[in-house]
Each structure stands twice: as structure tokens, then as C-alpha cells.
């Protein structure tokens, strides 16, 4: 079994430096037109207030919340696209399957989207596109499943077509840069190309039996 706070209970784990998905700033839904999102881990004092969602690549001010404040391990959100109506519907459920939040919006503008984490306690919104972040650093890293690792909290495999998005919710200068404040698994989405390749950052908690804190490092191509 993995150590306390580890994501995986068995398998080879993930190398936080070399296994990152790049690019990972922007995403699109797969052919089913639906995506499931599951909170895997939260290790932050901001859990009760942090919210998570998607934003339009063409207009970052256009946002759609997926998880309301208080979402913890096991919370799930379904994101469904209805082409005839031209809408996106969000349904969030808690770990027991009880509906927490629903919303339906016009899908226009969300063909290509990024993910965001809003942290009201720090008066900050962090984006999967690091160029939009107020401190200029990456606050999210992404990893892809390959069926080799077992997720600790539910005993299920981390499969191909699933991605872990791991977030740091504190601005540069006051952050521990461990990228384990909010970790969500998303599926039936795929990253889209972008001009620049993001730097590589670490997430110690993804290592099977990993370290409590792993300082972020950067590499040149």
C-alpha cells in the first residue's frame, strides 16, 4: 500500500518530472460529448472555498464551474454536451451520489477549454494556461493513465484516456510547490496542441509511497 497521502496503492507510480502530459493548457471533449471528473485528493486548508471548472480558450472570462466549494475526495461531476440544444450541462455529486450542484449554459466558446482553480482565500484564480496566471508560473500539471497504477481511495485502475490534473493553490513566494492541493481525475477529454511547450514541474504525491513535499524543478528541452 502507498503511504498516507499517496494517490496510488499499487503499481509503478508516476515520475513527476518525466511523465507529465505536454501540452496540457487546453482540452476538448471526446466523441461521446461527455466527461466525468472525480476529486482524487485535496491537501489544503482552502478546501471549503476552492472552486474548479473550465474556461473558454477564446475568452478566458467565460467560465463554467464544475466543483463548488467543499468538494473533497470522491466528489464527481459530469459535463455533458447536448448538440441539438447547443448547451453544456454540469451535474456535481458528493461521495454518496447526492446531487450538490447543477448548471446548464450555452456551449458556444467551450469547444476548446482550459481548467481553472479559483482560490478566494488567496484572491486568486489559477489557470491550466500558465501565461494567464498572475504570478507567471504553472499552477497545474497533468498526467495520463496507462492501466498500471491502482488509485488508492477506490481501488480502481488509472486507465488510458484518463488524466490527473494536479494543482498548487498558493501564489509564488508563499507556496510549497507540492502540487497536491487539489487533484482531480478527468476522462473523455484530450489535450490540444499549442505553440509553446510548458516547463516540467514536480508532484511528489504522485510517486507511489512518495515524499510529503517535493520541490518543483524545471528542465530545458
XYZ file of N, CA and C in Angstrom, residues 108-196:
267
model
N -21.419 27.585 -26.686
C -20.593 28.402 -27.565
C -19.383 28.932 -26.810
N -18.225 28.773 -27.401
C -16.999 29.240 -26.779
C -16.248 28.172 -26.025
N -16.900 27.042 -25.713
C -16.260 25.990 -24.931
C -15.805 24.805 -25.782
N -15.726 24.985 -27.106
C -15.225 23.910 -27.950
C -13.818 23.503 -27.513
N -12.983 24.497 -27.251
C -11.665 24.278 -26.674
C -11.609 25.043 -25.365
N -11.205 24.379 -24.305
C -11.272 24.993 -22.987
C -10.040 24.637 -22.164
N -9.780 25.458 -21.162
C -8.782 25.159 -20.152
C -9.471 24.896 -18.831
N -8.689 24.487 -17.844
C -9.212 24.286 -16.492
C -8.713 25.407 -15.580
N -9.519 25.756 -14.589
C -9.116 26.777 -13.632
C -9.411 26.320 -12.211
N -8.666 26.892 -11.256
C -8.922 26.711 -9.827
C -9.035 28.105 -9.211
N -10.206 28.414 -8.674
C -10.427 29.706 -8.030
C -10.224 29.551 -6.532
N -9.332 30.383 -5.969
C -8.958 30.296 -4.555
C -9.307 31.629 -3.886
N -10.535 31.783 -3.413
C -10.930 33.077 -2.826
C -10.100 33.461 -1.613
N -9.610 32.488 -0.845
C -8.798 32.813 0.330
C -7.499 33.522 -0.049
N -7.029 33.291 -1.280
C -5.827 33.952 -1.772
C -6.138 35.021 -2.823
N -7.422 35.286 -3.019
C -7.863 36.273 -4.023
C -7.213 35.992 -5.370
N -7.238 34.724 -5.786
C -6.518 34.329 -7.000
C -7.299 33.286 -7.784
N -7.154 33.377 -9.102
C -7.622 32.322 -10.000
C -6.405 31.808 -10.749
N -6.202 30.495 -10.712
C -5.083 29.869 -11.399
C -5.615 29.058 -12.580
N -4.871 29.112 -13.693
C -5.319 28.532 -14.952
C -4.360 27.441 -15.418
N -4.899 26.478 -16.185
C -4.037 25.465 -16.798
C -3.099 26.085 -17.821
N -3.474 27.233 -18.381
C -2.588 28.028 -19.229
C -1.802 28.968 -18.323
N -0.543 28.642 -18.057
C 0.233 29.390 -17.070
C 0.451 30.842 -17.465
N 0.330 31.160 -18.758
C 0.518 32.553 -19.189
C -0.573 33.465 -18.643
N -1.675 32.897 -18.171
C -2.770 33.681 -17.612
C -2.643 33.879 -16.111
N -1.703 33.185 -15.467
C -1.576 33.258 -14.017
C -0.903 34.558 -13.580
N -1.406 35.136 -12.522
C -0.929 36.433 -12.065
C 0.526 36.414 -11.631
N 1.033 35.247 -11.186
C 2.428 35.164 -10.759
C 3.340 34.589 -11.836
N 2.757 34.229 -12.991
C 3.552 33.801 -14.130
C 4.115 32.397 -14.069
N 3.704 31.584 -13.084
C 4.204 30.211 -13.007
C 3.067 29.220 -13.241
N 3.430 27.992 -13.535
C 2.425 26.949 -13.737
C 1.849 26.527 -12.388
N 0.526 26.484 -12.303
C -0.149 26.018 -11.094
C -0.853 24.693 -11.309
N -0.706 24.104 -12.492
C -1.325 22.805 -12.763
C -0.369 21.961 -13.593
N -0.308 20.672 -13.280
C 0.426 19.699 -14.085
C -0.515 18.536 -14.380
N -0.288 17.838 -15.500
C -1.189 16.774 -15.940
C -0.418 15.486 -16.169
N -1.083 14.361 -15.857
C -0.503 13.036 -16.049
C -1.557 12.121 -16.661
N -1.137 11.224 -17.553
C -2.056 10.325 -18.250
C -1.986 8.922 -17.670
N -3.128 8.258 -17.617
C -3.178 6.889 -17.135
C -2.749 5.899 -18.203
N -2.254 4.736 -17.741
C -1.874 3.667 -18.675
C -2.306 2.293 -18.172
N -3.123 2.249 -17.119
C -3.637 0.987 -16.614
C -2.710 0.246 -15.681
N -1.571 0.830 -15.313
C -0.613 0.126 -14.470
C -0.770 0.435 -12.978
N -1.335 1.588 -12.662
C -1.459 2.005 -11.264
C -2.889 1.881 -10.765
N -3.017 1.553 -9.475
C -4.321 1.448 -8.833
C -4.537 2.656 -7.936
N -5.668 3.331 -8.125
C -5.993 4.519 -7.334
C -6.329 4.081 -5.908
N -5.698 4.743 -4.924
C -5.794 4.281 -3.539
C -7.206 4.364 -2.976
N -7.926 5.470 -3.224
C -9.171 5.669 -2.497
C -10.322 4.795 -2.984
N -10.246 4.292 -4.241
C -11.351 3.459 -4.721
C -10.922 2.091 -5.244
N -9.602 1.819 -5.318
C -9.123 0.510 -5.742
C -9.259 0.237 -7.223
N -9.488 1.280 -8.040
C -9.669 1.107 -9.476
C -8.407 1.529 -10.231
N -8.254 1.010 -11.454
C -7.081 1.307 -12.260
C -7.155 2.706 -12.875
N -5.996 3.335 -12.967
C -5.842 4.623 -13.644
C -5.602 4.311 -15.115
N -6.655 4.415 -15.931
C -6.672 3.857 -17.279
C -6.262 4.859 -18.345
N -5.930 4.321 -19.511
C -5.691 5.146 -20.684
C -6.950 5.952 -20.984
N -6.778 7.214 -21.349
C -7.920 8.089 -21.594
C -8.344 8.866 -20.369
N -7.684 8.591 -19.228
C -7.929 9.338 -18.003
C -6.700 10.184 -17.685
N -6.924 11.335 -17.088
C -5.827 12.257 -16.773
C -5.978 12.765 -15.348
N -4.856 12.902 -14.659
C -4.818 13.573 -13.369
C -4.361 15.011 -13.584
N -5.123 15.956 -13.071
C -4.732 17.357 -13.066
C -4.427 17.734 -11.620
N -3.190 18.120 -11.367
C -2.733 18.382 -10.005
C -2.406 19.865 -9.853
N -2.910 20.471 -8.790
C -2.888 21.927 -8.649
C -2.148 22.391 -7.400
N -1.487 23.528 -7.549
C -0.924 24.292 -6.435
C -1.796 25.525 -6.243
N -2.335 25.726 -5.026
C -3.340 26.780 -4.845
C -2.820 28.010 -4.098
N -1.492 28.143 -4.015
C -0.898 29.290 -3.331
C 0.032 30.029 -4.276
N -0.009 31.355 -4.308
C 0.833 32.117 -5.237
C 2.315 31.931 -4.977
N 3.108 32.160 -6.007
C 4.562 32.085 -5.899
C 5.045 33.006 -4.790
N 6.067 32.546 -4.064
C 6.614 33.316 -2.959
C 6.092 32.879 -1.611
N 4.874 32.315 -1.589
C 4.291 31.795 -0.348
C 3.940 30.322 -0.481
N 4.283 29.719 -1.614
C 3.856 28.364 -1.932
C 4.927 27.333 -1.592
N 4.468 26.099 -1.254
C 5.407 24.992 -1.081
C 5.626 24.228 -2.385
N 4.855 24.572 -3.422
C 5.025 23.987 -4.764
C 4.996 22.462 -4.745
N 4.072 21.895 -3.967
C 3.960 20.438 -3.942
C 2.871 19.903 -4.871
N 2.025 20.774 -5.405
C 1.020 20.405 -6.406
C 0.103 19.267 -5.945
N -0.273 19.312 -4.674
C -1.209 18.306 -4.175
C -2.401 18.936 -3.465
N -2.625 20.239 -3.695
C -3.717 20.924 -3.016
C -5.082 20.492 -3.535
N -5.168 20.264 -4.826
C -6.419 19.798 -5.440
C -6.041 18.926 -6.628
N -6.379 17.643 -6.554
C -6.055 16.710 -7.634
C -7.350 16.078 -8.126
N -7.622 16.266 -9.404
C -8.864 15.782 -9.991
C -8.541 14.894 -11.191
N -9.297 13.805 -11.326
C -9.165 12.927 -12.483
C -10.245 13.286 -13.498
N -9.845 13.531 -14.733
C -10.796 13.842 -15.800
C -10.690 12.767 -16.871
N -11.805 12.478 -17.523
C -11.801 11.451 -18.564
C -12.646 11.890 -19.750
N -12.416 11.223 -20.872
C -13.108 11.527 -22.124
C -12.831 12.946 -22.590
N -11.621 13.411 -22.319
C -11.116 14.667 -22.860
C -9.735 14.397 -23.430
N -9.237 15.311 -24.244
C -7.884 15.163 -24.777
C -7.232 16.532 -24.901
N -5.926 16.612 -24.622
C -5.234 17.892 -24.767
C -5.088 18.259 -26.228
N -5.055 19.554 -26.505
C -4.913 20.026 -27.881
C -3.567 20.722 -28.035
N -3.019 20.741 -29.252
C -1.695 21.341 -29.464
C -1.691 22.821 -29.127
N -0.524 23.310 -28.754
C -0.326 24.733 -28.502
C 1.079 25.094 -28.959
N 1.324 26.360 -29.244
C 2.616 26.748 -29.816
C 3.811 26.467 -28.927
N 3.684 26.751 -27.625
C 4.832 26.618 -26.736
C 4.708 25.379 -25.869
